[in-house]
Amino acid sequence: MRQPDIRWKAFKAAFPYTIPIFAGFWFLGMTYGIYMNVSGFSFVYPLVMSMVIFGGSLEFVAVSMLLGRFAPLQTLIMVLMIQARHLFYGISMLDRYKDMGWKKFYLIFGLCDETFSINCTARIPQDVDRGWFFFFVTLLNQFYWVSGSTLGGILGSLITFNTEGLDFVMTAMFVVIFLEQWKKEKKHYTAYIGLAASVICLLLFGADSFLVPTMVCIVAGLTFFRKPIEKAGGLV
């Protein structure tokens, strides 16, 4: 089979898996783009950041980083903590991404929660090239996010509307993630650890400085209680 035919068949197999991601990424991406615009940044910023960073929650947090004081060490720690889960994603995808040639580099770069979920669970037809299937899933998901955030940045500068409360979207997103995780867990040990660490660090360090200590405490708590949590089915 010719190379164009192989790629086209892989694209047709991958596209249906990404349709639900398109709906979510476009909505959140446009929200992010508008949020960037009302925070004083042109559409170029969400365009470049979504292409280079490609981490939804981190990109929302990056807005406050850009507007805040210069703190490279705190920024580095926060970025590592927010995106640390991708280390575990990457390790679990080593076998699947083996022998993918040049595509492997992009697959590693473009790995996100949704792409990981599809590439882990998708039933790829035997006549479809796995490397190109993984590639198009990754490419399509990033395209949805980049186009959505860029469009949001452009619309934010062209349309005048009340954006009061728009910055709450990140809080709402994490609340939804928390509730989804709560529903999946049989025992809510991880949720309790997260809530306890957040409240204690908020009281000790204040609202402006509690985030990094909270993440450190959460990682330490999950590490220390890893075995009982796994035994209770609290970690996937």
PDB file of C-alpha atoms in Angstrom:
ATOM      1  CA  MET A   1       0.000   0.000   0.000  1.00  0.00           C
ATOM      2  CA  ARG A   2       1.263   3.470  -0.880  1.00  0.00           C
ATOM      3  CA  GLN A   3       2.291   5.831   1.937  1.00  0.00           C
ATOM      4  CA  PRO A   4      -0.530   8.372   1.245  1.00  0.00           C
ATOM      5  CA  ASP A   5      -3.085   5.551   1.414  1.00  0.00           C
ATOM      6  CA  ILE A   6      -1.645   4.312   4.712  1.00  0.00           C
ATOM      7  CA  ARG A   7      -1.855   7.801   6.215  1.00  0.00           C
ATOM      8  CA  TRP A   8      -5.385   8.421   4.929  1.00  0.00           C
ATOM      9  CA  LYS A   9      -6.652   5.123   6.332  1.00  0.00           C
ATOM     10  CA  ALA A  10      -5.058   5.902   9.709  1.00  0.00           C
ATOM     11  CA  PHE A  11      -6.596   9.392   9.670  1.00  0.00           C
ATOM     12  CA  LYS A  12     -10.078   8.015   8.966  1.00  0.00           C
ATOM     13  CA  ALA A  13      -9.685   5.498  11.803  1.00  0.00           C
ATOM     14  CA  ALA A  14      -8.390   8.104  14.276  1.00  0.00           C
ATOM     15  CA  PHE A  15     -10.795  10.973  13.558  1.00  0.00           C
ATOM     16  CA  PRO A  16     -13.995   9.465  15.079  1.00  0.00           C
ATOM     17  CA  TYR A  17     -12.180   8.869  18.389  1.00  0.00           C
ATOM     18  CA  THR A  18     -11.302  12.557  18.613  1.00  0.00           C
ATOM     19  CA  ILE A  19     -14.776  14.020  17.977  1.00  0.00           C
ATOM     20  CA  PRO A  20     -15.724  14.171  21.702  1.00  0.00           C
ATOM     21  CA  ILE A  21     -12.351  15.803  22.399  1.00  0.00           C
ATOM     22  CA  PHE A  22     -13.111  18.415  19.741  1.00  0.00           C
ATOM     23  CA  ALA A  23     -16.243  19.573  21.585  1.00  0.00           C
ATOM     24  CA  GLY A  24     -14.471  19.893  24.912  1.00  0.00           C
ATOM     25  CA  PHE A  25     -11.237  21.375  23.593  1.00  0.00           C
ATOM     26  CA  TRP A  26     -12.947  24.014  21.468  1.00  0.00           C
ATOM     27  CA  PHE A  27     -15.089  25.234  24.348  1.00  0.00           C
ATOM     28  CA  LEU A  28     -12.235  25.303  26.870  1.00  0.00           C
ATOM     29  CA  GLY A  29      -9.785  26.568  24.245  1.00  0.00           C
ATOM     30  CA  MET A  30     -11.994  29.510  23.281  1.00  0.00           C
ATOM     31  CA  THR A  31     -12.557  30.259  26.957  1.00  0.00           C
ATOM     32  CA  TYR A  32      -8.807  30.289  27.461  1.00  0.00           C
ATOM     33  CA  GLY A  33      -8.274  32.558  24.457  1.00  0.00           C
ATOM     34  CA  ILE A  34     -10.910  35.013  25.677  1.00  0.00           C
ATOM     35  CA  TYR A  35      -9.449  34.878  29.180  1.00  0.00           C
ATOM     36  CA  MET A  36      -6.022  35.750  27.767  1.00  0.00           C
ATOM     37  CA  ASN A  37      -7.504  38.648  25.821  1.00  0.00           C
ATOM     38  CA  VAL A  38      -9.349  40.175  28.772  1.00  0.00           C
ATOM     39  CA  SER A  39      -6.139  39.783  30.781  1.00  0.00           C
ATOM     40  CA  GLY A  40      -4.383  42.090  28.304  1.00  0.00           C
ATOM     41  CA  PHE A  41      -2.754  39.679  25.826  1.00  0.00           C
ATOM     42  CA  SER A  42      -3.270  39.566  22.052  1.00  0.00           C
ATOM     43  CA  PHE A  43      -4.407  36.385  20.278  1.00  0.00           C
ATOM     44  CA  VAL A  44      -0.746  35.659  19.408  1.00  0.00           C
ATOM     45  CA  TYR A  45      -0.104  34.625  23.019  1.00  0.00           C
ATOM     46  CA  PRO A  46      -2.738  31.848  23.238  1.00  0.00           C
ATOM     47  CA  LEU A  47      -1.755  30.751  19.709  1.00  0.00           C
ATOM     48  CA  VAL A  48       1.935  30.319  20.553  1.00  0.00           C
ATOM     49  CA  MET A  49       1.369  29.042  24.105  1.00  0.00           C
ATOM     50  CA  SER A  50      -1.128  26.390  23.003  1.00  0.00           C
ATOM     51  CA  MET A  51       1.306  25.213  20.325  1.00  0.00           C
ATOM     52  CA  VAL A  52       4.376  25.142  22.581  1.00  0.00           C
ATOM     53  CA  ILE A  53       3.008  24.350  26.060  1.00  0.00           C
ATOM     54  CA  PHE A  54      -0.095  22.350  25.082  1.00  0.00           C
ATOM     55  CA  GLY A  55      -1.189  21.836  28.680  1.00  0.00           C
ATOM     56  CA  GLY A  56      -4.674  23.183  29.382  1.00  0.00           C
ATOM     57  CA  SER A  57      -4.532  23.627  33.141  1.00  0.00           C
ATOM     58  CA  LEU A  58      -0.950  24.913  32.976  1.00  0.00           C
ATOM     59  CA  GLU A  59      -1.863  27.462  30.312  1.00  0.00           C
ATOM     60  CA  PHE A  60      -4.627  28.878  32.507  1.00  0.00           C
ATOM     61  CA  VAL A  61      -2.220  29.100  35.436  1.00  0.00           C
ATOM     62  CA  ALA A  62       0.407  30.679  33.150  1.00  0.00           C
ATOM     63  CA  VAL A  63      -1.819  33.762  32.773  1.00  0.00           C
ATOM     64  CA  SER A  64      -1.390  34.624  36.441  1.00  0.00           C
ATOM     65  CA  MET A  65       2.323  33.770  36.176  1.00  0.00           C
ATOM     66  CA  LEU A  66       2.758  36.276  33.339  1.00  0.00           C
ATOM     67  CA  LEU A  67       0.875  38.946  35.263  1.00  0.00           C
ATOM     68  CA  GLY A  68       2.578  38.259  38.590  1.00  0.00           C
ATOM     69  CA  ARG A  69       6.024  39.049  39.889  1.00  0.00           C
ATOM     70  CA  PHE A  70       9.158  37.465  38.413  1.00  0.00           C
ATOM     71  CA  ALA A  71       9.635  34.194  40.319  1.00  0.00           C
ATOM     72  CA  PRO A  72      11.403  31.636  38.091  1.00  0.00           C
ATOM     73  CA  LEU A  73      12.022  29.024  40.801  1.00  0.00           C
ATOM     74  CA  GLN A  74       8.436  29.048  42.040  1.00  0.00           C
ATOM     75  CA  THR A  75       7.206  28.951  38.435  1.00  0.00           C
ATOM     76  CA  LEU A  76       9.426  25.952  37.649  1.00  0.00           C
ATOM     77  CA  ILE A  77       8.237  24.038  40.712  1.00  0.00           C
ATOM     78  CA  MET A  78       4.606  24.822  39.967  1.00  0.00           C
ATOM     79  CA  VAL A  79       4.940  23.723  36.331  1.00  0.00           C
ATOM     80  CA  LEU A  80       6.613  20.463  37.366  1.00  0.00           C
ATOM     81  CA  MET A  81       3.933  19.758  39.951  1.00  0.00           C
ATOM     82  CA  ILE A  82       1.007  20.524  37.646  1.00  0.00           C
ATOM     83  CA  GLN A  83       2.366  18.463  34.759  1.00  0.00           C
ATOM     84  CA  ALA A  84       4.111  15.721  36.768  1.00  0.00           C
ATOM     85  CA  ARG A  85       1.403  13.206  35.881  1.00  0.00           C
ATOM     86  CA  HIS A  86       2.725  13.142  32.317  1.00  0.00           C
ATOM     87  CA  LEU A  87       5.840  11.386  33.595  1.00  0.00           C
ATOM     88  CA  PHE A  88       3.681   8.395  34.493  1.00  0.00           C
ATOM     89  CA  TYR A  89       1.751   8.665  31.213  1.00  0.00           C
ATOM     90  CA  GLY A  90       5.027   8.633  29.305  1.00  0.00           C
ATOM     91  CA  ILE A  91       6.395   5.604  31.108  1.00  0.00           C
ATOM     92  CA  SER A  92       3.224   3.610  30.432  1.00  0.00           C
ATOM     93  CA  MET A  93       3.383   4.523  26.710  1.00  0.00           C
ATOM     94  CA  LEU A  94       6.988   3.416  26.152  1.00  0.00           C
ATOM     95  CA  ASP A  95       6.024   0.072  24.637  1.00  0.00           C
ATOM     96  CA  ARG A  96       3.243   1.514  22.468  1.00  0.00           C
ATOM     97  CA  TYR A  97       5.470   4.261  21.058  1.00  0.00           C
ATOM     98  CA  LYS A  98       8.444   1.963  20.471  1.00  0.00           C
ATOM     99  CA  ASP A  99       9.812   1.772  16.897  1.00  0.00           C
ATOM    100  CA  MET A 100       7.708   4.740  15.701  1.00  0.00           C
ATOM    101  CA  GLY A 101      10.631   6.514  14.036  1.00  0.00           C
ATOM    102  CA  TRP A 102      10.472  10.314  13.854  1.00  0.00           C
ATOM    103  CA  LYS A 103       6.805  10.262  14.914  1.00  0.00           C
ATOM    104  CA  LYS A 104       7.850   9.189  18.405  1.00  0.00           C
ATOM    105  CA  PHE A 105       9.236  12.661  19.186  1.00  0.00           C
ATOM    106  CA  TYR A 106       5.937  14.362  18.373  1.00  0.00           C
ATOM    107  CA  LEU A 107       3.932  11.675  20.170  1.00  0.00           C
ATOM    108  CA  ILE A 108       5.943  12.335  23.332  1.00  0.00           C
ATOM    109  CA  PHE A 109       5.560  16.106  23.013  1.00  0.00           C
ATOM    110  CA  GLY A 110       1.824  16.011  22.243  1.00  0.00           C
ATOM    111  CA  LEU A 111       0.814  13.540  24.947  1.00  0.00           C
ATOM    112  CA  CYS A 112      -2.052  14.919  27.026  1.00  0.00           C
ATOM    113  CA  ASP A 113      -4.749  13.355  29.206  1.00  0.00           C
ATOM    114  CA  GLU A 114      -7.238  12.894  26.371  1.00  0.00           C
ATOM    115  CA  THR A 115      -4.679  11.614  23.852  1.00  0.00           C
ATOM    116  CA  PHE A 116      -3.331   9.184  26.436  1.00  0.00           C
ATOM    117  CA  SER A 117      -6.840   7.875  27.067  1.00  0.00           C
ATOM    118  CA  ILE A 118      -7.548   7.283  23.364  1.00  0.00           C
ATOM    119  CA  ASN A 119      -4.176   5.778  22.467  1.00  0.00           C
ATOM    120  CA  CYS A 120      -4.384   3.443  25.453  1.00  0.00           C
ATOM    121  CA  THR A 121      -7.899   2.156  24.897  1.00  0.00           C
ATOM    122  CA  ALA A 122      -8.611   2.458  21.163  1.00  0.00           C
ATOM    123  CA  ARG A 123      -9.154  -0.743  19.211  1.00  0.00           C
ATOM    124  CA  ILE A 124      -7.069  -0.140  16.123  1.00  0.00           C
ATOM    125  CA  PRO A 125      -8.050  -2.220  13.061  1.00  0.00           C
ATOM    126  CA  GLN A 126      -5.381  -4.665  11.966  1.00  0.00           C
ATOM    127  CA  ASP A 127      -5.040  -3.033   8.534  1.00  0.00           C
ATOM    128  CA  VAL A 128      -4.348   0.415  10.059  1.00  0.00           C
ATOM    129  CA  ASP A 129      -0.799   1.515  10.824  1.00  0.00           C
ATOM    130  CA  ARG A 130      -0.523   2.025  14.592  1.00  0.00           C
ATOM    131  CA  GLY A 131       2.139   4.724  14.350  1.00  0.00           C
ATOM    132  CA  TRP A 132       0.085   6.892  12.019  1.00  0.00           C
ATOM    133  CA  PHE A 133      -3.063   6.254  14.081  1.00  0.00           C
ATOM    134  CA  PHE A 134      -1.337   7.503  17.246  1.00  0.00           C
ATOM    135  CA  PHE A 135       0.113  10.420  15.279  1.00  0.00           C
ATOM    136  CA  PHE A 136      -3.235  11.624  13.935  1.00  0.00           C
ATOM    137  CA  VAL A 137      -4.976  11.278  17.304  1.00  0.00           C
ATOM    138  CA  THR A 138      -2.258  13.460  18.827  1.00  0.00           C
ATOM    139  CA  LEU A 139      -2.234  15.944  15.946  1.00  0.00           C
ATOM    140  CA  LEU A 140      -6.023  16.337  15.791  1.00  0.00           C
ATOM    141  CA  ASN A 141      -6.331  16.871  19.545  1.00  0.00           C
ATOM    142  CA  GLN A 142      -3.646  19.554  19.510  1.00  0.00           C
ATOM    143  CA  PHE A 143      -5.223  21.187  16.457  1.00  0.00           C
ATOM    144  CA  TYR A 144      -8.560  21.423  18.267  1.00  0.00           C
ATOM    145  CA  TRP A 145      -6.934  23.120  21.250  1.00  0.00           C
ATOM    146  CA  VAL A 146      -4.736  25.485  19.212  1.00  0.00           C
ATOM    147  CA  SER A 147      -7.563  26.541  16.887  1.00  0.00           C
ATOM    148  CA  GLY A 148     -10.028  26.976  19.767  1.00  0.00           C
ATOM    149  CA  SER A 149      -7.685  29.095  21.886  1.00  0.00           C
ATOM    150  CA  THR A 150      -6.635  31.206  18.894  1.00  0.00           C
ATOM    151  CA  LEU A 151     -10.246  31.763  17.858  1.00  0.00           C
ATOM    152  CA  GLY A 152     -11.097  32.735  21.436  1.00  0.00           C
ATOM    153  CA  GLY A 153      -8.254  35.252  21.457  1.00  0.00           C
ATOM    154  CA  ILE A 154      -9.493  36.792  18.193  1.00  0.00           C
ATOM    155  CA  LEU A 155     -13.161  36.867  19.231  1.00  0.00           C
ATOM    156  CA  GLY A 156     -12.221  38.375  22.573  1.00  0.00           C
ATOM    157  CA  SER A 157     -10.721  41.378  20.768  1.00  0.00           C
ATOM    158  CA  LEU A 158     -13.575  41.763  18.258  1.00  0.00           C
ATOM    159  CA  ILE A 159     -16.658  41.181  20.389  1.00  0.00           C
ATOM    160  CA  THR A 160     -17.500  43.306  23.393  1.00  0.00           C
ATOM    161  CA  PHE A 161     -19.367  41.445  26.098  1.00  0.00           C
ATOM    162  CA  ASN A 162     -19.408  41.108  29.854  1.00  0.00           C
ATOM    163  CA  THR A 163     -16.547  38.821  30.864  1.00  0.00           C
ATOM    164  CA  GLU A 164     -17.082  39.156  34.608  1.00  0.00           C
ATOM    165  CA  GLY A 165     -16.430  35.815  36.268  1.00  0.00           C
ATOM    166  CA  LEU A 166     -14.728  34.319  33.205  1.00  0.00           C
ATOM    167  CA  ASP A 167     -11.550  33.733  35.193  1.00  0.00           C
ATOM    168  CA  PHE A 168     -13.562  31.320  37.360  1.00  0.00           C
ATOM    169  CA  VAL A 169     -13.559  28.795  34.486  1.00  0.00           C
ATOM    170  CA  MET A 170     -10.278  27.278  35.711  1.00  0.00           C
ATOM    171  CA  THR A 171     -11.715  26.783  39.188  1.00  0.00           C
ATOM    172  CA  ALA A 172     -14.831  25.234  37.672  1.00  0.00           C
ATOM    173  CA  MET A 173     -12.707  22.921  35.508  1.00  0.00           C
ATOM    174  CA  PHE A 174     -10.768  21.618  38.504  1.00  0.00           C
ATOM    175  CA  VAL A 175     -14.001  21.176  40.486  1.00  0.00           C
ATOM    176  CA  VAL A 176     -15.374  19.003  37.667  1.00  0.00           C
ATOM    177  CA  ILE A 177     -12.135  16.971  37.563  1.00  0.00           C
ATOM    178  CA  PHE A 178     -12.328  16.542  41.336  1.00  0.00           C
ATOM    179  CA  LEU A 179     -15.955  15.359  41.171  1.00  0.00           C
ATOM    180  CA  GLU A 180     -15.184  12.933  38.336  1.00  0.00           C
ATOM    181  CA  GLN A 181     -12.325  11.462  40.344  1.00  0.00           C
ATOM    182  CA  TRP A 182     -14.566  11.269  43.416  1.00  0.00           C
ATOM    183  CA  LYS A 183     -17.119   9.237  41.445  1.00  0.00           C
ATOM    184  CA  LYS A 184     -14.464   6.842  40.134  1.00  0.00           C
ATOM    185  CA  GLU A 185     -12.903   6.072  43.518  1.00  0.00           C
ATOM    186  CA  LYS A 186     -14.294   3.384  45.779  1.00  0.00           C
ATOM    187  CA  LYS A 187     -12.567   4.978  48.756  1.00  0.00           C
ATOM    188  CA  HIS A 188     -11.924   8.710  48.788  1.00  0.00           C
ATOM    189  CA  TYR A 189      -8.480   8.670  50.373  1.00  0.00           C
ATOM    190  CA  THR A 190      -6.849  10.748  47.612  1.00  0.00           C
ATOM    191  CA  ALA A 191      -9.593  13.357  47.804  1.00  0.00           C
ATOM    192  CA  TYR A 192      -9.221  13.617  51.571  1.00  0.00           C
ATOM    193  CA  ILE A 193      -5.454  14.036  51.225  1.00  0.00           C
ATOM    194  CA  GLY A 194      -5.923  16.799  48.672  1.00  0.00           C
ATOM    195  CA  LEU A 195      -8.551  18.637  50.718  1.00  0.00           C
ATOM    196  CA  ALA A 196      -6.611  18.363  53.971  1.00  0.00           C
ATOM    197  CA  ALA A 197      -3.359  19.541  52.363  1.00  0.00           C
ATOM    198  CA  SER A 198      -5.124  22.477  50.695  1.00  0.00           C
ATOM    199  CA  VAL A 199      -6.852  23.690  53.856  1.00  0.00           C
ATOM    200  CA  ILE A 200      -3.787  23.316  56.077  1.00  0.00           C
ATOM    201  CA  CYS A 201      -1.424  25.032  53.621  1.00  0.00           C
ATOM    202  CA  LEU A 202      -3.967  27.802  52.987  1.00  0.00           C
ATOM    203  CA  LEU A 203      -4.080  28.533  56.709  1.00  0.00           C
ATOM    204  CA  LEU A 204      -0.301  28.324  57.109  1.00  0.00           C
ATOM    205  CA  PHE A 205       0.935  30.119  53.981  1.00  0.00           C
ATOM    206  CA  GLY A 206      -1.977  32.319  52.911  1.00  0.00           C
ATOM    207  CA  ALA A 207      -3.881  32.550  49.633  1.00  0.00           C
ATOM    208  CA  ASP A 208      -0.936  33.946  47.637  1.00  0.00           C
ATOM    209  CA  SER A 209       1.634  31.273  48.519  1.00  0.00           C
ATOM    210  CA  PHE A 210      -0.190  28.071  49.425  1.00  0.00           C
ATOM    211  CA  LEU A 211      -0.310  26.368  45.993  1.00  0.00           C
ATOM    212  CA  VAL A 212       3.235  24.959  45.761  1.00  0.00           C
ATOM    213  CA  PRO A 213       3.361  23.734  49.411  1.00  0.00           C
ATOM    214  CA  THR A 214      -0.047  22.128  48.861  1.00  0.00           C
ATOM    215  CA  MET A 215       1.189  20.204  45.821  1.00  0.00           C
ATOM    216  CA  VAL A 216       4.305  19.081  47.673  1.00  0.00           C
ATOM    217  CA  CYS A 217       2.159  17.852  50.574  1.00  0.00           C
ATOM    218  CA  ILE A 218      -0.220  16.040  48.222  1.00  0.00           C
ATOM    219  CA  VAL A 219       2.631  14.224  46.446  1.00  0.00           C
ATOM    220  CA  ALA A 220       4.180  13.319  49.800  1.00  0.00           C
ATOM    221  CA  GLY A 221       0.833  12.079  51.134  1.00  0.00           C
ATOM    222  CA  LEU A 222       0.088   9.991  48.044  1.00  0.00           C
ATOM    223  CA  THR A 223       3.601   8.514  48.157  1.00  0.00           C
ATOM    224  CA  PHE A 224       3.425   7.692  51.856  1.00  0.00           C
ATOM    225  CA  PHE A 225      -0.060   6.126  51.643  1.00  0.00           C
ATOM    226  CA  ARG A 226       0.418   4.588  48.196  1.00  0.00           C
ATOM    227  CA  LYS A 227      -0.031   0.935  49.231  1.00  0.00           C
ATOM    228  CA  PRO A 228      -3.235   1.322  51.284  1.00  0.00           C
ATOM    229  CA  ILE A 229      -4.698   3.589  48.595  1.00  0.00           C
ATOM    230  CA  GLU A 230      -3.927   1.070  45.828  1.00  0.00           C
ATOM    231  CA  LYS A 231      -5.323  -1.759  47.953  1.00  0.00           C
ATOM    232  CA  ALA A 232      -8.568   0.218  48.366  1.00  0.00           C
ATOM    233  CA  GLY A 233      -8.745   0.896  44.647  1.00  0.00           C
ATOM    234  CA  GLY A 234      -8.123   4.588  45.065  1.00  0.00           C
ATOM    235  CA  LEU A 235      -5.402   4.921  42.426  1.00  0.00           C
ATOM    236  CA  VAL A 236      -5.706   3.837  38.841  1.00  0.00           C
TER     237      VAL A 236
END
